[in-house]
Coordinates of N, CA and C in Angstrom, one line a residue:
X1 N 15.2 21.2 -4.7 CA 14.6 20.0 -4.2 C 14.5 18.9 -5.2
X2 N 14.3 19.5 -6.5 CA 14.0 18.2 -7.4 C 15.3 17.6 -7.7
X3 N 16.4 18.1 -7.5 CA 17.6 17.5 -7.8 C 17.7 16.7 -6.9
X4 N 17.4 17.0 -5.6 CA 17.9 16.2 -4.8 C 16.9 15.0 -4.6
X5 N 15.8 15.0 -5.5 CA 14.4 13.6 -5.9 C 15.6 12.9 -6.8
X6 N 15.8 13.3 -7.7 CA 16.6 12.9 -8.6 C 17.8 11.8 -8.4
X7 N 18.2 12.4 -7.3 CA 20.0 11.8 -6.4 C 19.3 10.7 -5.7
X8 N 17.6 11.0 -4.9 CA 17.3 9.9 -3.9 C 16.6 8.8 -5.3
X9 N 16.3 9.2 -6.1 CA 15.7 8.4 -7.1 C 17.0 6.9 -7.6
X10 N 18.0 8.1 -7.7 CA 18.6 7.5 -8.6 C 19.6 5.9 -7.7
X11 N 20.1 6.5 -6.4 CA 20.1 5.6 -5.4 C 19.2 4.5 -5.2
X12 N 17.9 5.3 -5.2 CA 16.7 4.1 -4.9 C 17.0 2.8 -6.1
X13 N 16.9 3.2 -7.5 CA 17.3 2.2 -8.3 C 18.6 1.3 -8.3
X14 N 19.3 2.1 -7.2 CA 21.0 1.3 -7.6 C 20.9 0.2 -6.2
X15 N 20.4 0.1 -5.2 CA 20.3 -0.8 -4.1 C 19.8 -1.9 -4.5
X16 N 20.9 -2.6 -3.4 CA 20.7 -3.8 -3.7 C 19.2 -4.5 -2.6
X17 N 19.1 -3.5 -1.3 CA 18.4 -3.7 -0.7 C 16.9 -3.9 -1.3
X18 N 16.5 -2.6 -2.1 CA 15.6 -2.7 -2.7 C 15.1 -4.0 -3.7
X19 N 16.4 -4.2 -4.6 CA 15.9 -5.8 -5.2 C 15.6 -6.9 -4.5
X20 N 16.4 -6.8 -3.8 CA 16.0 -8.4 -2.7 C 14.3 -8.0 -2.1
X21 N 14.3 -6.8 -1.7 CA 12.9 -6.9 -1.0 C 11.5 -6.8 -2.6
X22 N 12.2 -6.1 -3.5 CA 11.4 -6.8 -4.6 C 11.0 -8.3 -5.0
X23 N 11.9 -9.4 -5.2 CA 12.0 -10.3 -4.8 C 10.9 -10.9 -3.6
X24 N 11.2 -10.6 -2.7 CA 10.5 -11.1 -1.7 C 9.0 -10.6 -1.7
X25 N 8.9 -9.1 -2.2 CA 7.3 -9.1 -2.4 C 6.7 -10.1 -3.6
X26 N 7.7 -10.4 -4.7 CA 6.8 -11.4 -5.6 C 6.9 -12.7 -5.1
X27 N 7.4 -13.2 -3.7 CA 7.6 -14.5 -3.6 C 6.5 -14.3 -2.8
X28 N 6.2 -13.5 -2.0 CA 5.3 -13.7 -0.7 C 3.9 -12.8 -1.7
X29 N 3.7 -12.2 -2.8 CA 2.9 -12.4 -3.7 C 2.1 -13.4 -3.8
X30 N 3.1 -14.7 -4.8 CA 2.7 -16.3 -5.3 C 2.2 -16.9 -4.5
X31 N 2.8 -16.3 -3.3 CA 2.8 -18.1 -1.9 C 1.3 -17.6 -1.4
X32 N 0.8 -16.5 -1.2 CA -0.5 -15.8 -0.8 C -1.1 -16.3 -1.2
X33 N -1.3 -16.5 -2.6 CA -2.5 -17.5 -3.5 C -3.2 -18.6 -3.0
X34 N -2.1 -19.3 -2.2 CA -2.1 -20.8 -1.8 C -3.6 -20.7 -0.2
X35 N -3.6 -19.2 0.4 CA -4.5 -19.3 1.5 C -6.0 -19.8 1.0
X36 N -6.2 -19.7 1.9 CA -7.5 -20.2 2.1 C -8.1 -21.2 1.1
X37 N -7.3 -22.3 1.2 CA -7.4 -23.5 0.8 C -6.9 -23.1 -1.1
X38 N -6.8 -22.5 -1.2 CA -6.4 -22.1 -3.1 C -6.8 -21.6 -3.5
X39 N -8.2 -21.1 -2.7 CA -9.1 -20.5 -3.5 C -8.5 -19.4 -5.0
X40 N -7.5 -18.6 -4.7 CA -7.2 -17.6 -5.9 C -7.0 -18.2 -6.4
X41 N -6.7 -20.1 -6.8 CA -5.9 -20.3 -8.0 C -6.7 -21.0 -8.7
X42 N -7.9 -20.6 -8.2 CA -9.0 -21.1 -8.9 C -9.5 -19.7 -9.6
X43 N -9.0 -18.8 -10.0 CA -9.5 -17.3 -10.6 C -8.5 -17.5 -11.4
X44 N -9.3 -16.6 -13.0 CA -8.4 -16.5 -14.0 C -7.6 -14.9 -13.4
X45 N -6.4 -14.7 -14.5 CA -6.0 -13.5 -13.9 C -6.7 -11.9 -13.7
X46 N -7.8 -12.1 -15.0 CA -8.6 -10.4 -14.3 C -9.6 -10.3 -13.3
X47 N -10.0 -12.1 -12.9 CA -10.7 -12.1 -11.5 C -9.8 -11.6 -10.2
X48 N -8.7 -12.4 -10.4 CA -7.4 -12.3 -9.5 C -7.5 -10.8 -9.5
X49 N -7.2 -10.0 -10.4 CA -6.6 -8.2 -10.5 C -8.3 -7.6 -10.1
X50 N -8.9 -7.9 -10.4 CA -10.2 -6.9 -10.1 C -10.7 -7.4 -8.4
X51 N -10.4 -8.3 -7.9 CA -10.8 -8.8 -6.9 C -9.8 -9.2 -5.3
X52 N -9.2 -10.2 -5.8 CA -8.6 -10.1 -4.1 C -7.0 -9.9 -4.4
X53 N -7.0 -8.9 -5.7 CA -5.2 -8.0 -5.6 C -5.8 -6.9 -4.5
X54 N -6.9 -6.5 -4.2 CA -6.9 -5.5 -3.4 C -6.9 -5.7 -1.9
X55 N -6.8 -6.9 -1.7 CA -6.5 -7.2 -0.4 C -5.1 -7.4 0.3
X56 N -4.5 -7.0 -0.6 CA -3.0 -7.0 -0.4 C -2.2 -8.1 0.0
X57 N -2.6 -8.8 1.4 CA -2.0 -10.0 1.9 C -0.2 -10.1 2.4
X58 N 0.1 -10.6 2.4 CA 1.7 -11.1 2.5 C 2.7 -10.6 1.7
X59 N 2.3 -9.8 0.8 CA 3.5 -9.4 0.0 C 3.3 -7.6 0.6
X60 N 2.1 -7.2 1.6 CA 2.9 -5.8 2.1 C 3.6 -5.9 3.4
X61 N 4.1 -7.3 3.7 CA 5.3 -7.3 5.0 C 6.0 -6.4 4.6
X62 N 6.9 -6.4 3.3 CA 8.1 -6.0 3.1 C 8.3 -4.6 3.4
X63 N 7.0 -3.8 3.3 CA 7.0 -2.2 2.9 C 7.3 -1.4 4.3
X64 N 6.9 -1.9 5.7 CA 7.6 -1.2 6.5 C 9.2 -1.6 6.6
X65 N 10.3 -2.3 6.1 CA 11.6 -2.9 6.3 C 11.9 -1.4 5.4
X66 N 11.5 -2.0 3.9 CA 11.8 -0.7 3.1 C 11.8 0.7 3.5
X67 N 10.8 1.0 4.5 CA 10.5 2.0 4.7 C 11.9 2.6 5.6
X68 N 12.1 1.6 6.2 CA 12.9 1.6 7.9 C 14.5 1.7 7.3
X69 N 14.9 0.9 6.2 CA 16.1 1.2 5.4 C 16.4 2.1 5.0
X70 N 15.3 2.9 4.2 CA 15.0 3.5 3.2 C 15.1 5.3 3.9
X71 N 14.5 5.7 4.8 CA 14.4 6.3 5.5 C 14.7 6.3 7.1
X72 N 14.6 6.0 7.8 CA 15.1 5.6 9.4 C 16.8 5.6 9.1
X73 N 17.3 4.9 8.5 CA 18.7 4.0 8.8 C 19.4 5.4 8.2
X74 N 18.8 6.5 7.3 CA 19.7 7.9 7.4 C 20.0 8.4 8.4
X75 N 19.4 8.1 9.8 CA 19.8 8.9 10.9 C 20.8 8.0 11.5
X76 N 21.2 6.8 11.0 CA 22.0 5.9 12.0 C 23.5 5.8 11.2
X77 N 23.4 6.2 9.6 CA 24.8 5.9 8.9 C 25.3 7.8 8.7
X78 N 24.3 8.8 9.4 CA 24.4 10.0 9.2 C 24.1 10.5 7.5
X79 N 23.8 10.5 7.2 CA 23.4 10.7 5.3 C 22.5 11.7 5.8
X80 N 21.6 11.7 6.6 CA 20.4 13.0 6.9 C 21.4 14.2 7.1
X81 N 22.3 13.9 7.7 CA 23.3 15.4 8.6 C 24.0 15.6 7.5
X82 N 24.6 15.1 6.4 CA 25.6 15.1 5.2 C 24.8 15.8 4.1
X83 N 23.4 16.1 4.2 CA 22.4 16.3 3.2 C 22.2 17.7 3.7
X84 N 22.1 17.9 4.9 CA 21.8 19.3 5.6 C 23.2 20.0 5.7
X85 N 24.6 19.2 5.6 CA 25.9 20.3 5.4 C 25.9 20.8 4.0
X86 N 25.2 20.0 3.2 CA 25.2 20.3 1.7 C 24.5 21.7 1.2
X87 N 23.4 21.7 2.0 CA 23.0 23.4 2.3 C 21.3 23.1 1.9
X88 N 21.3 21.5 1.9 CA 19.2 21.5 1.4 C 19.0 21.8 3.2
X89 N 17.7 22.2 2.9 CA 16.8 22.5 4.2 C 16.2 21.1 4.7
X90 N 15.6 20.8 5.9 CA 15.1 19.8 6.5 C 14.1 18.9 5.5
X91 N 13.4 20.6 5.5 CA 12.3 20.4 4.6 C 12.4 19.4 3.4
X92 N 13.3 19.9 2.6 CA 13.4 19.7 1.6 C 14.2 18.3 1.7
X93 N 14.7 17.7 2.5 CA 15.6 16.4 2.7 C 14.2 15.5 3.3
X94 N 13.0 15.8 3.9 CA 12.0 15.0 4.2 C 11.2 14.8 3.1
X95 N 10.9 15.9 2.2 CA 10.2 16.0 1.0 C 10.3 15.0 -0.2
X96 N 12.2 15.4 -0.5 CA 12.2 14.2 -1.4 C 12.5 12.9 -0.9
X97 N 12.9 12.4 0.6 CA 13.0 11.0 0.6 C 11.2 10.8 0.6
X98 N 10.2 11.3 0.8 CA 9.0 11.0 1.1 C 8.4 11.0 -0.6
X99 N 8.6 11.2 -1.2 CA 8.0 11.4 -3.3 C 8.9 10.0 -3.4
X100 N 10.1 9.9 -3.4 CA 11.1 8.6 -3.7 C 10.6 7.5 -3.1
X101 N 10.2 7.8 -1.6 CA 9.9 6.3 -1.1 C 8.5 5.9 -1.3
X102 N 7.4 7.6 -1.2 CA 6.7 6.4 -1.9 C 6.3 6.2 -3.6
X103 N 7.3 6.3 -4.1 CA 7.6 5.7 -5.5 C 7.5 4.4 -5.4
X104 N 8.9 4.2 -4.3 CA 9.4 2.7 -3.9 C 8.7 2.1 -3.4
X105 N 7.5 2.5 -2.5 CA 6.4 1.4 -2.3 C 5.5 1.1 -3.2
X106 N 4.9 2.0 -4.2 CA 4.0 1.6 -5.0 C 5.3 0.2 -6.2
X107 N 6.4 0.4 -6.4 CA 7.1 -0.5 -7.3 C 7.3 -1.6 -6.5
X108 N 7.2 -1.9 -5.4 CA 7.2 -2.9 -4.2 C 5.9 -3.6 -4.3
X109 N 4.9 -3.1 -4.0 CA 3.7 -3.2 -4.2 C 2.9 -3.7 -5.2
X110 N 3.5 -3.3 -6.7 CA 2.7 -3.8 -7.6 C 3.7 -5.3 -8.2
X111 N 4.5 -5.6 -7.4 CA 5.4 -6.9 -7.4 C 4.4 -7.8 -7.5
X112 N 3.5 -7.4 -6.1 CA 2.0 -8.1 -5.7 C 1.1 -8.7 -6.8
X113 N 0.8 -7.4 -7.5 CA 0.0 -7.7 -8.8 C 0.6 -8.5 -9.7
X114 N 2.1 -8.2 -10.7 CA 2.8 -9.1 -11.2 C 2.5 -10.5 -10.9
X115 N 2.7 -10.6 -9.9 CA 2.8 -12.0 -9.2 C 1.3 -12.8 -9.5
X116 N 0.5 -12.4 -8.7 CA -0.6 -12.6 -9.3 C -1.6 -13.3 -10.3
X117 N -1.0 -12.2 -10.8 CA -1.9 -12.1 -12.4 C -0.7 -13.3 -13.6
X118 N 0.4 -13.3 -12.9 CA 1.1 -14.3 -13.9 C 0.8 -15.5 -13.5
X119 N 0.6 -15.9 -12.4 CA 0.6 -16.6 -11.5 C -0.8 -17.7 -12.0
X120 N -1.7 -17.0 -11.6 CA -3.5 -17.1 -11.9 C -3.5 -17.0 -13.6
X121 N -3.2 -16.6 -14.8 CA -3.2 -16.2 -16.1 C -2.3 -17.7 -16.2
X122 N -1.1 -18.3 -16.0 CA -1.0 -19.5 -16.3 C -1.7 -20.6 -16.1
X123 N -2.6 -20.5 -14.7 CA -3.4 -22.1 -14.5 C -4.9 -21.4 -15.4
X124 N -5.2 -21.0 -15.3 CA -6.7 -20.6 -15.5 C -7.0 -19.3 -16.9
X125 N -6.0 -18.5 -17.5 CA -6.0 -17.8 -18.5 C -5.9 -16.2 -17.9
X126 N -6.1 -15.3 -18.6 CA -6.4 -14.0 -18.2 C -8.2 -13.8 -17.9
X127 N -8.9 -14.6 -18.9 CA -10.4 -14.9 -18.4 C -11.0 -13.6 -19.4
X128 N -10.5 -12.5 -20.1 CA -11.3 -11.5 -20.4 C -10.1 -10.8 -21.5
X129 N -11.5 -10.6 -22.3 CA -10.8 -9.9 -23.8 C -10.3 -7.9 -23.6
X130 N -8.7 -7.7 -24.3 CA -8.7 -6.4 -24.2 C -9.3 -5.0 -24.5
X131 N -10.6 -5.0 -24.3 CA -11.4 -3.8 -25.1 C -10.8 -2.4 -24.0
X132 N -11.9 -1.4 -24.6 CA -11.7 0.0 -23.8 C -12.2 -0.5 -22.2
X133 N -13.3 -1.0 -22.6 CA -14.2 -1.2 -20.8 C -13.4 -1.9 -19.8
X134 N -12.7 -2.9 -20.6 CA -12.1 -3.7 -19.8 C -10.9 -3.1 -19.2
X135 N -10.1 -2.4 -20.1 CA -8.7 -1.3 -20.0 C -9.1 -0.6 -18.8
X136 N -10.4 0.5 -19.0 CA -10.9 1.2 -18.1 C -11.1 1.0 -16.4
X137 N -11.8 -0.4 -17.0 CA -12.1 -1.0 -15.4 C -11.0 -1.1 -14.2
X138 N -10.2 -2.1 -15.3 CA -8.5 -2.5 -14.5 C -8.1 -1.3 -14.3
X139 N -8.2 0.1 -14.8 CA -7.3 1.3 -14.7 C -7.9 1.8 -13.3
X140 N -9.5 1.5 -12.8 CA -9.7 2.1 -11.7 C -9.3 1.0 -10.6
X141 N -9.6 -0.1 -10.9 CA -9.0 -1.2 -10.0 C -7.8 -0.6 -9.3
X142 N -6.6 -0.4 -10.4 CA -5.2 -0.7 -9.9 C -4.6 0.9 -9.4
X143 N -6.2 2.0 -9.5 CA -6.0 3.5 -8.7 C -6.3 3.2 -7.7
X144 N -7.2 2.4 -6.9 CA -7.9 2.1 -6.3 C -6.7 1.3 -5.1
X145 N -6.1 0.1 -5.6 CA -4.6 -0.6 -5.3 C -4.0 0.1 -4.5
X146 N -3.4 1.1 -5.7 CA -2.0 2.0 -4.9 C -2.3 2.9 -3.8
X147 N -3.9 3.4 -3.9 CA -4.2 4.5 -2.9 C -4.4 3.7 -1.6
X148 N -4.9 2.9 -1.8 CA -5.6 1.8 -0.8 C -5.0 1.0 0.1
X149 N -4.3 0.4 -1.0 CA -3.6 -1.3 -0.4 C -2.3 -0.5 0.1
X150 N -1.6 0.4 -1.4 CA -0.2 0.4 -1.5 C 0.4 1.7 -0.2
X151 N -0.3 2.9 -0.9 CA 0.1 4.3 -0.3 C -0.5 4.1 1.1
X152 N -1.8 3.8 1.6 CA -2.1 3.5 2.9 C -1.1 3.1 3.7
X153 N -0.5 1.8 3.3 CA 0.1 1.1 4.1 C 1.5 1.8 4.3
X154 N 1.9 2.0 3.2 CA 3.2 2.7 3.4 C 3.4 4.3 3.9
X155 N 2.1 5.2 3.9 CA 2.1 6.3 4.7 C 2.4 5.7 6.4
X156 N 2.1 5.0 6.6 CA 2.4 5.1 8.1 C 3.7 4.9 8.4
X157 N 4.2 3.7 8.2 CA 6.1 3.1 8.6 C 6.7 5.0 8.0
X158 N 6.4 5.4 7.2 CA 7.0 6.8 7.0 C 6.9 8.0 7.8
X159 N 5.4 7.7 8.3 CA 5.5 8.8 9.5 C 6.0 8.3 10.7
X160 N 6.0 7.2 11.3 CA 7.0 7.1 12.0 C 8.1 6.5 11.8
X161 N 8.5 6.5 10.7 CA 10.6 6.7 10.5 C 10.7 8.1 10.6
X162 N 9.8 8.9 10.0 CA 10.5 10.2 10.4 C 10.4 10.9 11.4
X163 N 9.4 10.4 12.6 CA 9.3 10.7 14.3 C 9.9 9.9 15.2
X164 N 10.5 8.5 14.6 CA 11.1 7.8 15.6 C 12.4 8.0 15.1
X165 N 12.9 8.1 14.2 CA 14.2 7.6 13.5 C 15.0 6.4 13.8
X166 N 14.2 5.9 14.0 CA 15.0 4.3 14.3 C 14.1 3.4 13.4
X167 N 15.0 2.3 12.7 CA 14.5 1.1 12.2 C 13.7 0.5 12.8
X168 N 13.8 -0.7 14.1 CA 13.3 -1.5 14.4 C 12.1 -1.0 14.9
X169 N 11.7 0.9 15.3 CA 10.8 1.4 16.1 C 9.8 1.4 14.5
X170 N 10.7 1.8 13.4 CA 9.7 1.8 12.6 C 9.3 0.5 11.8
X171 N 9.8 -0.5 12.1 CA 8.9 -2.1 11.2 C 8.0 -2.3 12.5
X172 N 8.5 -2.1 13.2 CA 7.6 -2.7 14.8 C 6.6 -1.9 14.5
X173 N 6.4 -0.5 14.9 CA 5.1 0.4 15.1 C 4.5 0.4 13.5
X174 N 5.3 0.3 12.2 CA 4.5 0.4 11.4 C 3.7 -0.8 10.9
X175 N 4.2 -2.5 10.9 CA 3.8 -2.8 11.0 C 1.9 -3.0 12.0
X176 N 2.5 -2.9 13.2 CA 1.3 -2.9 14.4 C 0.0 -1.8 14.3
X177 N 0.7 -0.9 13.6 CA -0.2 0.3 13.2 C -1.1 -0.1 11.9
X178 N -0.4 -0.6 10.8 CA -1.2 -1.4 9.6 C -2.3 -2.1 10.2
X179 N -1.7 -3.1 10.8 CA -2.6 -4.1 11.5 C -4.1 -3.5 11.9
X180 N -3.7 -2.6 13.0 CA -4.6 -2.1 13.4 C -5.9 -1.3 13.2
X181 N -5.2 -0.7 11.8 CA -5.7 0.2 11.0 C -7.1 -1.3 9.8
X182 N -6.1 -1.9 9.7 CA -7.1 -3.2 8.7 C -8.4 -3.7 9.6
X183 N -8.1 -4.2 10.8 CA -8.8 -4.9 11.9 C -10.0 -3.5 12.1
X184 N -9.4 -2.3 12.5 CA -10.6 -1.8 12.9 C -11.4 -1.4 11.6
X185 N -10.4 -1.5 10.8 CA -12.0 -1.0 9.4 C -12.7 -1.8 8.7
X186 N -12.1 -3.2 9.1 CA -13.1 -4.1 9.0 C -14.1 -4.5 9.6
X187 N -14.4 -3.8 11.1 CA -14.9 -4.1 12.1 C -16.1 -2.9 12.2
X188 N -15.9 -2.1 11.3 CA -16.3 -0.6 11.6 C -18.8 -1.1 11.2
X189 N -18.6 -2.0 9.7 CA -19.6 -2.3 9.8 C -20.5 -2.5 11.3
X190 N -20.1 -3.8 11.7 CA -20.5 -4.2 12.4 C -20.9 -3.6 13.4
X191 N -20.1 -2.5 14.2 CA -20.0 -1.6 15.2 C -21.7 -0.9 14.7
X192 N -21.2 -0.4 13.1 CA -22.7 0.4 13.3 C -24.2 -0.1 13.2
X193 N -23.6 -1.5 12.8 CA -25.5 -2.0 13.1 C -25.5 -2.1 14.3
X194 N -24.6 -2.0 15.6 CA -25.4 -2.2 16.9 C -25.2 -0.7 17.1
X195 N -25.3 0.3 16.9 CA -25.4 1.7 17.4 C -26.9 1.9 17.2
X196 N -27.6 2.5 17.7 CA -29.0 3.2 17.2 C -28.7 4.3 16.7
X197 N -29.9 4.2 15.9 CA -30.0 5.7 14.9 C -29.5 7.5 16.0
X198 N -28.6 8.0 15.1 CA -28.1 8.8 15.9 C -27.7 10.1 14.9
X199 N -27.5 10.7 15.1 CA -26.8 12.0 14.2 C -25.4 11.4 14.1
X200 N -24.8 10.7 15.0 CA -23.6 10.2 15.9 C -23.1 9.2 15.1
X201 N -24.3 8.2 14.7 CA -23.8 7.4 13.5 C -24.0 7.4 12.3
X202 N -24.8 8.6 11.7 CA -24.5 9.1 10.4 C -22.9 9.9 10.5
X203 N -23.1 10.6 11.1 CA -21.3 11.0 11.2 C -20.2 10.1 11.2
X204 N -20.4 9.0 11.6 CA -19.0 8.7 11.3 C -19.2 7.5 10.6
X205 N -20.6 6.8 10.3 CA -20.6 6.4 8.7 C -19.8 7.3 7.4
X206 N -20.5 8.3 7.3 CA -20.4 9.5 6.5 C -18.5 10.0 6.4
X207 N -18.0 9.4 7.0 CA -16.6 10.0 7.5 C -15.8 8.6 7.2
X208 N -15.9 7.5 8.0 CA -15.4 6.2 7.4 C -15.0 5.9 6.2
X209 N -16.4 6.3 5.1 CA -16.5 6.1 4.0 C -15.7 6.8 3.2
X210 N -14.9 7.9 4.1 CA -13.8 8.4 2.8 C -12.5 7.6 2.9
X211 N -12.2 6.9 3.9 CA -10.9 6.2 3.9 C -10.9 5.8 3.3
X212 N -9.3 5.0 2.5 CA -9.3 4.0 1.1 C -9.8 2.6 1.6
X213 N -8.9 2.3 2.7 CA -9.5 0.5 3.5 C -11.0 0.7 3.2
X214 N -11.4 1.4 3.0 CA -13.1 1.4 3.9 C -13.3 1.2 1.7
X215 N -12.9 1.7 0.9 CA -13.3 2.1 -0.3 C -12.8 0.7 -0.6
X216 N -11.4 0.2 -0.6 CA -11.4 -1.4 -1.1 C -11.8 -2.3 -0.6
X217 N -12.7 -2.4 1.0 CA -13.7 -2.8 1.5 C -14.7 -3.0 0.5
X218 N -15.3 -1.7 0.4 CA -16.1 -1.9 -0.6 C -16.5 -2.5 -1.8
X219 N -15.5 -2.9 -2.4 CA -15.2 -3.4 -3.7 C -15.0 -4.9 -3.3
X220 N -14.7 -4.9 -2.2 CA -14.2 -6.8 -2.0 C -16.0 -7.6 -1.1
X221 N -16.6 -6.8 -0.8 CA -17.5 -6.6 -0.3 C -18.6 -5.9 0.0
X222 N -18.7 -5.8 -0.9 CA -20.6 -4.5 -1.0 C -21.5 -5.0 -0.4
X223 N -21.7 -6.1 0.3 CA -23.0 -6.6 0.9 C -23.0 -5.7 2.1
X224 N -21.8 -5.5 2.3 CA -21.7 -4.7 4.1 C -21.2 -3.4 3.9
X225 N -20.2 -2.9 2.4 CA -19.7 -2.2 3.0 C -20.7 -0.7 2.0
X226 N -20.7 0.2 1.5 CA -20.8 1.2 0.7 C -20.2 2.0 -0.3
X227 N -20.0 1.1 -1.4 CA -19.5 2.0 -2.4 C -20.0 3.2 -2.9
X228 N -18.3 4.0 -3.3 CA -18.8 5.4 -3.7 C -18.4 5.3 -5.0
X229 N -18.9 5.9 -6.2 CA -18.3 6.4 -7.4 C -16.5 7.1 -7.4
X230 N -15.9 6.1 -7.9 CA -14.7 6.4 -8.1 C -14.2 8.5 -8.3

């Protein structure tokens, strides 16, 4: 199996699809800054990285296309059936495109941050000196990113590329499914201040609170939401 990480690895780096969509995550990175009247370009860059990098924005369009090229479009140029005459198991041909791709989203992903932080660090500076605390902080920040913003988003378009096997089923549904997934966990507050006290709504406070949306919630917003110790 690891050979065959290796072969999907090594492809992954040689595509040209993947640069262009790199590209376009640091373009639609930059251009993100510009919402909500500027506000980020008013942050130096470790405000920018400790604060609204976690909200991901416009630069995770690209990750369900990736995903849909990346995986889906094997069942349409046959490379899945050419991998299974070679003598690997199913298994093991879902395994490594799923470690490879999401490699390929977290290096998609942190395009975002690049972008950013170069972005915000030119008008305004980096804003903070490099000590241990500071190293430390950004290190849980940017665990916090990939699990959250990056690996969230891109677990889905992967499970269904590999239940639909079709491209456009997988930007469409994984897109819609992101969506949905953001909208209701931002909503989830709210929901529980009008519930009355219940066994019913400690449970699924208590349960919410493990999701990552719900954890970078947290961090972008503590007034509503509940941080846990990393």
């Amino acid at each position: 199996m690891w050979r065959l990480v290796k072969t999907e690895l090594y492809s992954l780096i040689k595509s040209d699809t993947y640069r262009r969509l790199s590209i376009a995550c640091f373009v639609l990175g930059a251009a993100c800054l510009g919402r909500d009247h500027g506000s980020a370009l008013a942050m130096t860059g470790y405000e920018w990285f400790c604060s609204r990098q976690l909200a991901g924005g416009w630069a995770m369009i690209p990750l369900p296309v990736f995903v849909a090229d990346y995986v889906a479009a094997e069942h349409t140029n046959h490379a899945f059936v050419l991998k299974l005459l070679c003598g690997y198991t199913r298994k093991e041909i879902i395994g490594a495109k799923g470690i490879v791709c999401m490699a390929g989203i977290v290096g998609l992903g942190l395009m975002n941050t690049i972008a950013g932080v170069l972005v915000t660090t030119l008008f305004n500076g980096f804003g903070a000196a490099f000590h241990e605390t500071t190293v430390a902080h950004m290190a849980t920040i940017l665990i916090y990113y990939i699990l959250g913003a990056i690996v969230n988003v891109g677990a889905v378009p992967f499970l269904v590329a590999v239940m639909t096997e079709s491209k456009i089923g997988t930007i469409t549904l994984g897109l819609c499914a992101v969506q949905f997934v953001g909208v209701a966990t931002a909503q989830i507050p709210y929901i529980l201040v009008r519930m009355k006290e219940s066994c019913w709504k400690n449970m699924i406070n208590n349960t919410v609170q493990l999701l990552p949306i719900y954890q970078v919630d947290s961090i972008l917003n503590p007034q509503k939401y509940n941080a846990h110790p990393f």
